[in-house]
Amino acid sequence: MWRNLASNVLTLLIVGLVLLAGIIGWGQRQYVAEGPLEDAMCLQVPPGSTMSRVADRLAADGAITNATIYRLGADYTERSNQLKAGSFLIQPGSSMEEIVAEITGDGLSTCGTEVIYRVSVASQSVRVRELDAATQDFEVVAEFDPLAVEDVPAEYTSALDDVATRYRVIVAEGVTSWQVVNAISGSNLFTGEVAAVPDEGSLAPDGYEIRPGDDRQAFLDRMIAAQTERLFSAWENRAADAPVDTPEEALILASIIEKETSVPEERRIVASVFANRLEQGIRLQTDPTVIYGITRGEGILGRGIRQSELRRETPWNTYVIEGLPPTPIANPGLASIEAALDPDETDYIFFVAKRGGGHEFAVTLDEHNRNVAEYRRWQAELEAESESTEN
């Protein structure tokens, strides 16, 4: 009898283990399977939330099929204690595994409200926008000049009070290091002091995710590290006949290209003009270097260049000096760095602005003079139209 009883118990135990294994396997499949969410949603995770509360919220909103499996899966993968506060975009059909990964990652919000601090050559702006999870389109709810506004928009204040707000600083190509330092020094999104204005050209223009309270010097160090990496990569992939001899010269030439054109398709053509001039021993004669010699990169000139300034000798005035100036005149983007190290092959020696944007390029001085005459006629027409409108 005892032998039969033991046999029955063993059989039940085996059956139980098989059933348990089946349940575990089913739960694992449910955890990684496509979820039931039909439309994207913005999941708000307040500070102090637990994975259990999040699971109940997701189940109630129809984003997951089983809150218990979700909790057990998060526990099994040891992610329950990695939950971040914020606003997270959950895509349609996201599995429980994907949702857990989204809300336990780097903690940067991917939906809801976003504050963008933009630093451009001529201005600074703060934009507050909100992402519609359904359409995944951003709607701007406030925009202002942080240097000129007296009454900060309520939408900005509300965004700062919301722990789920995402923050980005966008630094445009062609800004100077002084302009970047001036911008972040005046922003309440940062703390700490800047040791010194970084070397011109050493900062990588780009968009950077930040968090309120980030250290100013640490932010600049991020930009320096990014530019160093870009320059190294571009230098390693330079053309065999690149017109410069060192990475430092590449950065100088790239900064001039950056200031001369904002048309992407023109960068390598502009680079070819400077490459041809350097090869033939012709002075670069580029206005942005004259301006840098006047301003030292501290703000914009805000007026035309005087003839006396074109003749004034400064280390950067390429109407006076031979070859490249001693330092960059701005912080160039990657495209300009690559253009400096691999210009198009052309015979162009001259270029001047043209109607509708961009430039007219020329090989001979006679052709260039005709282009300049056309440019001046266009400028005169614009001035006449402006005076007519004012009267």
Coordinates of C-alpha atoms in Angstrom, one line a residue, residues 15-371:
V15 CA 2.2 16.2 -13.2
G16 CA 2.3 19.3 -11.0
L17 CA 5.8 20.2 -12.2
V18 CA 4.8 19.7 -15.8
L19 CA 1.8 22.0 -15.2
L20 CA 3.9 24.5 -13.5
A21 CA 6.5 24.5 -16.3
G22 CA 3.7 24.9 -18.8
I23 CA 2.3 27.9 -16.8
I24 CA 5.7 29.5 -16.6
G25 CA 6.3 28.9 -20.3
W26 CA 2.9 30.4 -21.1
G27 CA 3.6 33.4 -18.9
Q28 CA 7.0 34.0 -20.6
R29 CA 5.3 33.9 -24.0
Q30 CA 2.7 36.4 -22.8
Y31 CA 5.4 38.6 -21.5
V32 CA 7.3 39.0 -24.8
A33 CA 4.3 38.7 -27.1
E34 CA 2.8 41.6 -29.0
G35 CA 0.5 43.6 -26.7
P36 CA -3.1 44.7 -27.1
L37 CA -2.5 48.4 -27.3
E38 CA -4.1 49.8 -30.5
D39 CA -3.1 53.5 -30.3
A40 CA 0.1 55.0 -28.9
M41 CA -0.2 56.3 -25.4
C42 CA 1.8 58.6 -23.1
L43 CA 2.4 56.8 -19.9
Q44 CA 2.9 59.1 -16.9
V45 CA 5.0 57.6 -14.1
P46 CA 4.9 60.0 -11.1
P47 CA 7.7 60.1 -8.6
G48 CA 7.3 57.5 -5.9
S49 CA 5.4 55.1 -8.2
T50 CA 5.8 51.3 -7.9
M51 CA 5.9 48.7 -10.7
S52 CA 2.7 47.3 -9.2
R53 CA 0.8 50.6 -9.6
V54 CA 2.2 51.0 -13.2
A55 CA 1.0 47.5 -14.0
D56 CA -2.5 48.2 -12.8
R57 CA -2.6 51.4 -14.8
L58 CA -1.4 49.7 -18.0
A59 CA -4.0 46.9 -17.5
A60 CA -6.8 49.5 -17.0
D61 CA -5.8 51.3 -20.1
G62 CA -5.7 48.1 -22.2
A63 CA -1.9 48.2 -22.8
I64 CA -1.2 44.8 -21.3
T65 CA -3.3 41.6 -20.9
N66 CA -2.3 40.6 -17.4
A67 CA -0.9 42.8 -14.6
T68 CA 0.4 39.8 -12.6
I69 CA 2.5 38.5 -15.5
Y70 CA 3.8 42.1 -16.0
R71 CA 4.8 42.4 -12.4
L72 CA 6.4 38.9 -12.3
G73 CA 8.3 39.6 -15.5
A74 CA 9.7 42.8 -14.2
D75 CA 10.7 41.1 -10.9
Y76 CA 12.3 38.1 -12.7
T77 CA 14.4 40.4 -14.9
E78 CA 15.3 42.5 -11.8
R79 CA 14.0 45.7 -13.2
S80 CA 11.2 46.5 -10.7
N81 CA 13.6 48.6 -8.7
Q82 CA 14.8 50.5 -11.8
L83 CA 11.5 52.3 -12.4
K84 CA 12.0 55.9 -13.5
A85 CA 9.7 58.9 -13.1
G86 CA 8.7 60.6 -16.4
S87 CA 6.5 60.5 -19.4
F88 CA 7.0 57.6 -21.8
L89 CA 5.7 57.0 -25.3
I90 CA 4.3 53.5 -25.5
Q91 CA 3.9 52.4 -29.1
P92 CA 0.9 50.3 -30.4
G93 CA 1.5 46.6 -29.9
S94 CA 4.3 47.0 -27.4
S95 CA 5.0 43.8 -25.4
M96 CA 5.2 43.8 -21.6
E97 CA 9.0 43.3 -22.0
E98 CA 9.3 46.4 -24.2
I99 CA 7.2 48.6 -21.9
V100 CA 9.3 47.5 -18.9
A101 CA 12.5 48.4 -20.9
E102 CA 11.0 51.8 -21.8
I103 CA 10.2 52.9 -18.3
T104 CA 13.4 51.5 -16.7
G105 CA 15.9 52.9 -19.2
D106 CA 17.8 56.2 -19.0
G107 CA 14.8 58.0 -17.5
L108 CA 14.5 60.6 -20.3
S109 CA 10.9 61.3 -21.1
T110 CA 9.9 60.5 -24.6
C111 CA 6.5 62.1 -24.7
G112 CA 4.5 64.8 -22.9
T113 CA 6.0 68.2 -22.5
E114 CA 9.4 69.1 -24.0
V115 CA 11.5 72.3 -23.4
I116 CA 14.0 73.1 -26.1
Y117 CA 16.6 75.8 -25.5
R118 CA 18.0 76.8 -29.0
V119 CA 21.3 78.7 -29.3
S120 CA 21.7 80.1 -32.9
V121 CA 24.1 82.6 -34.4
A122 CA 21.8 85.6 -34.1
S123 CA 19.5 84.7 -31.2
Q124 CA 18.4 82.4 -28.5
S125 CA 15.0 81.0 -27.9
V126 CA 13.1 78.7 -25.6
R127 CA 10.3 76.6 -27.0
V128 CA 7.8 74.6 -25.0
R129 CA 6.0 71.9 -27.0
E130 CA 3.8 68.9 -26.2
L131 CA 3.6 65.6 -28.0
D132 CA 0.2 64.2 -29.0
A133 CA 0.6 60.5 -28.4
A134 CA -2.1 59.6 -30.9
T135 CA -0.6 61.6 -33.8
Q136 CA 2.9 61.7 -32.5
D137 CA 3.1 65.3 -33.6
F138 CA 4.4 68.1 -31.4
E139 CA 2.4 71.3 -30.8
V140 CA 4.2 74.4 -29.7
V141 CA 2.5 75.9 -26.7
A142 CA 5.0 78.7 -25.9
E143 CA 8.1 80.3 -27.4
F144 CA 10.1 83.2 -26.1
D145 CA 13.5 85.0 -26.1
P146 CA 15.1 84.1 -22.7
L147 CA 17.2 87.3 -22.8
A148 CA 14.4 89.7 -23.6
V149 CA 11.3 88.5 -21.9
E150 CA 10.2 90.0 -18.6
D151 CA 7.2 87.8 -17.9
V152 CA 8.0 84.1 -18.5
P153 CA 5.1 82.2 -20.1
A154 CA 3.0 80.1 -17.7
E155 CA 3.5 77.1 -19.9
Y156 CA 7.3 77.3 -19.3
T157 CA 6.9 77.6 -15.5
S158 CA 4.5 74.6 -15.5
A159 CA 6.9 72.6 -17.5
L160 CA 9.7 73.2 -15.0
D161 CA 7.5 72.1 -12.2
D162 CA 6.7 68.8 -14.0
V163 CA 9.2 66.1 -13.3
A164 CA 8.2 64.3 -16.5
T165 CA 9.3 67.2 -18.8
R166 CA 12.0 66.4 -21.2
Y167 CA 14.8 69.0 -21.9
R168 CA 17.0 69.6 -24.9
V169 CA 19.6 72.2 -25.8
I170 CA 20.1 72.6 -29.5
V171 CA 23.3 74.4 -30.5
A172 CA 23.3 75.5 -34.2
E173 CA 26.3 75.2 -36.5
G174 CA 28.4 78.3 -36.8
V175 CA 27.9 79.6 -33.2
T176 CA 31.0 80.7 -31.4
S177 CA 32.2 79.3 -28.1
W178 CA 31.5 82.6 -26.4
Q179 CA 27.9 82.5 -27.6
V180 CA 27.4 79.0 -26.2
V181 CA 28.9 80.0 -22.8
N182 CA 26.8 83.1 -22.7
A183 CA 23.7 81.2 -23.4
I184 CA 24.1 78.4 -20.8
S185 CA 25.4 80.9 -18.2
G186 CA 22.1 82.8 -18.5
S187 CA 19.9 79.7 -18.4
N188 CA 18.2 78.5 -15.2
L189 CA 18.4 75.0 -16.5
F190 CA 22.1 74.7 -15.5
T191 CA 24.1 75.1 -12.3
G192 CA 27.8 75.6 -11.6
E193 CA 30.4 77.8 -13.1
V194 CA 32.3 77.7 -16.4
A195 CA 36.1 77.5 -15.9
A196 CA 36.9 79.3 -19.2
V197 CA 35.5 79.8 -22.6
P198 CA 36.5 76.7 -24.6
D199 CA 38.8 77.0 -27.6
E200 CA 37.0 78.2 -30.7
G201 CA 35.8 75.3 -32.8
S202 CA 36.1 72.7 -30.0
L203 CA 32.3 72.4 -29.4
A204 CA 30.1 70.1 -31.4
P205 CA 26.9 71.8 -32.6
D206 CA 24.1 69.3 -32.0
G207 CA 21.0 68.6 -29.9
Y208 CA 21.8 67.5 -26.3
E209 CA 19.5 65.9 -23.8
I210 CA 19.9 67.5 -20.4
R211 CA 18.2 67.5 -17.0
P212 CA 17.6 70.7 -14.9
G213 CA 20.5 71.2 -12.6
D214 CA 23.1 69.8 -15.0
D215 CA 26.6 71.3 -14.4
R216 CA 27.6 73.9 -17.0
Q217 CA 31.2 72.8 -17.3
A218 CA 30.2 69.2 -17.6
F219 CA 27.8 70.1 -20.5
L220 CA 30.7 71.9 -22.3
D221 CA 32.9 68.9 -21.7
R222 CA 30.3 66.8 -23.4
M223 CA 30.3 69.1 -26.4
I224 CA 34.1 69.1 -26.5
A225 CA 34.3 65.3 -26.4
A226 CA 31.7 65.0 -29.2
Q227 CA 33.7 67.4 -31.4
T228 CA 37.0 65.6 -30.7
E229 CA 35.4 62.3 -31.8
R230 CA 33.9 63.9 -35.0
L231 CA 37.2 65.5 -36.0
F232 CA 39.2 62.3 -35.4
S233 CA 36.7 60.2 -37.4
A234 CA 36.7 62.7 -40.3
W235 CA 40.5 63.0 -40.3
E236 CA 40.8 59.2 -40.5
N237 CA 38.6 59.3 -43.6
R238 CA 40.0 62.4 -45.3
A239 CA 40.7 62.5 -49.0
A240 CA 44.3 61.7 -50.1
D241 CA 44.6 65.3 -51.5
A242 CA 42.9 67.1 -48.6
P243 CA 43.9 70.8 -48.7
V244 CA 45.1 70.9 -45.0
D245 CA 47.9 69.2 -43.2
T246 CA 46.6 68.7 -39.7
P247 CA 43.3 68.1 -37.9
E248 CA 43.6 71.6 -36.4
E249 CA 43.8 73.2 -39.9
A250 CA 40.8 71.1 -40.9
L251 CA 38.8 72.6 -38.1
I252 CA 39.9 76.2 -39.1
L253 CA 38.9 75.7 -42.7
A254 CA 35.6 73.9 -41.7
S255 CA 34.7 76.9 -39.6
I256 CA 35.1 79.3 -42.5
I257 CA 33.0 77.0 -44.8
E258 CA 30.3 76.9 -42.1
K259 CA 30.1 80.7 -41.9
E260 CA 30.1 81.1 -45.7
T261 CA 27.2 78.9 -46.6
S262 CA 24.1 77.5 -45.0
V263 CA 23.2 75.5 -48.1
P264 CA 24.2 71.8 -47.6
E265 CA 24.7 71.1 -51.3
E266 CA 27.3 74.0 -51.5
R267 CA 29.6 73.0 -48.7
R268 CA 32.0 70.9 -50.8
I269 CA 31.9 73.4 -53.6
V270 CA 32.8 76.3 -51.3
A271 CA 35.5 74.0 -49.8
S272 CA 36.9 73.6 -53.4
V273 CA 37.2 77.3 -53.8
F274 CA 39.3 77.7 -50.7
A275 CA 41.3 74.6 -51.6
N276 CA 42.1 76.1 -55.0
R277 CA 43.1 79.4 -53.5
L278 CA 45.3 77.7 -50.9
E279 CA 47.0 75.6 -53.6
Q280 CA 47.5 78.6 -55.9
G281 CA 48.7 80.9 -53.1
I282 CA 45.7 83.3 -53.4
R283 CA 44.5 84.9 -50.2
L284 CA 41.2 83.5 -49.0
Q285 CA 39.5 86.9 -48.8
T286 CA 36.5 85.8 -46.9
D287 CA 34.3 88.3 -45.0
P288 CA 33.5 86.1 -41.9
T289 CA 37.2 86.1 -40.9
V290 CA 37.2 89.9 -41.0
I291 CA 34.2 90.0 -38.8
Y292 CA 35.8 87.6 -36.3
G293 CA 38.8 89.8 -36.1
I294 CA 36.5 92.6 -35.1
T295 CA 34.2 90.8 -32.6
R296 CA 36.4 88.0 -31.5
G297 CA 33.3 85.8 -31.6
E298 CA 31.5 87.8 -28.9
G299 CA 28.2 88.4 -30.5
I300 CA 27.3 89.5 -34.1
L301 CA 28.6 92.6 -35.9
G302 CA 25.1 93.8 -36.7
R303 CA 26.2 96.0 -39.7
G304 CA 28.2 95.9 -42.9
I305 CA 32.0 95.7 -43.0
R306 CA 33.7 99.0 -43.5
Q307 CA 36.4 99.4 -46.1
S308 CA 38.9 100.3 -43.3
E309 CA 38.1 97.0 -41.6
L310 CA 38.8 95.1 -44.7
R311 CA 42.3 96.7 -44.8
R312 CA 42.9 96.4 -41.0
E313 CA 45.5 93.8 -40.1
T314 CA 44.2 91.2 -37.6
P315 CA 45.3 87.6 -37.1
W316 CA 42.0 86.5 -38.8
N317 CA 41.7 89.0 -41.7
T318 CA 42.2 86.8 -44.7
Y319 CA 42.2 89.9 -47.0
V320 CA 45.5 90.8 -45.3
I321 CA 47.1 87.5 -44.1
E322 CA 48.3 84.6 -46.2
G323 CA 46.7 81.2 -45.9
L324 CA 44.5 80.2 -42.9
P325 CA 43.9 82.2 -39.8
P326 CA 45.4 80.9 -36.6
T327 CA 42.2 79.6 -35.0
P328 CA 38.7 78.6 -36.1
I329 CA 36.2 81.5 -36.3
A330 CA 33.2 79.4 -35.1
N331 CA 32.1 75.9 -34.2
P332 CA 31.6 73.9 -37.4
G333 CA 29.2 71.0 -37.8
L334 CA 30.3 67.6 -39.0
A335 CA 29.2 68.2 -42.7
S336 CA 31.5 71.2 -42.9
I337 CA 34.4 69.3 -41.3
E338 CA 34.0 66.5 -43.9
A339 CA 33.8 69.1 -46.7
A340 CA 37.0 70.7 -45.6
L341 CA 38.7 67.3 -45.8
D342 CA 37.2 66.1 -49.0
P343 CA 36.2 69.1 -51.3
D344 CA 34.7 68.8 -54.7
E345 CA 37.1 68.9 -57.6
T346 CA 36.4 72.3 -59.4
D347 CA 38.3 75.1 -61.0
Y348 CA 36.4 77.8 -59.1
I349 CA 38.3 80.6 -57.5
F350 CA 35.5 83.0 -56.7
F351 CA 31.9 83.0 -55.4
V352 CA 29.3 85.6 -54.4
A353 CA 25.7 85.5 -53.1
K354 CA 22.9 85.2 -55.6
R355 CA 19.2 85.9 -55.8
G356 CA 17.1 83.2 -54.1
G357 CA 19.9 82.1 -51.8
G358 CA 23.2 80.3 -52.3
H359 CA 26.1 81.5 -54.4
E360 CA 27.3 82.0 -57.9
F361 CA 30.7 80.4 -58.5
A362 CA 33.3 81.6 -61.1
V363 CA 36.6 80.5 -62.5
T364 CA 37.7 83.9 -64.0
L365 CA 37.7 87.4 -62.5
D366 CA 35.6 88.7 -65.4
E367 CA 32.9 86.1 -64.7
H368 CA 33.1 86.9 -61.0
N369 CA 32.7 90.6 -61.7
R370 CA 29.6 90.0 -63.7
N371 CA 28.2 88.0 -60.8

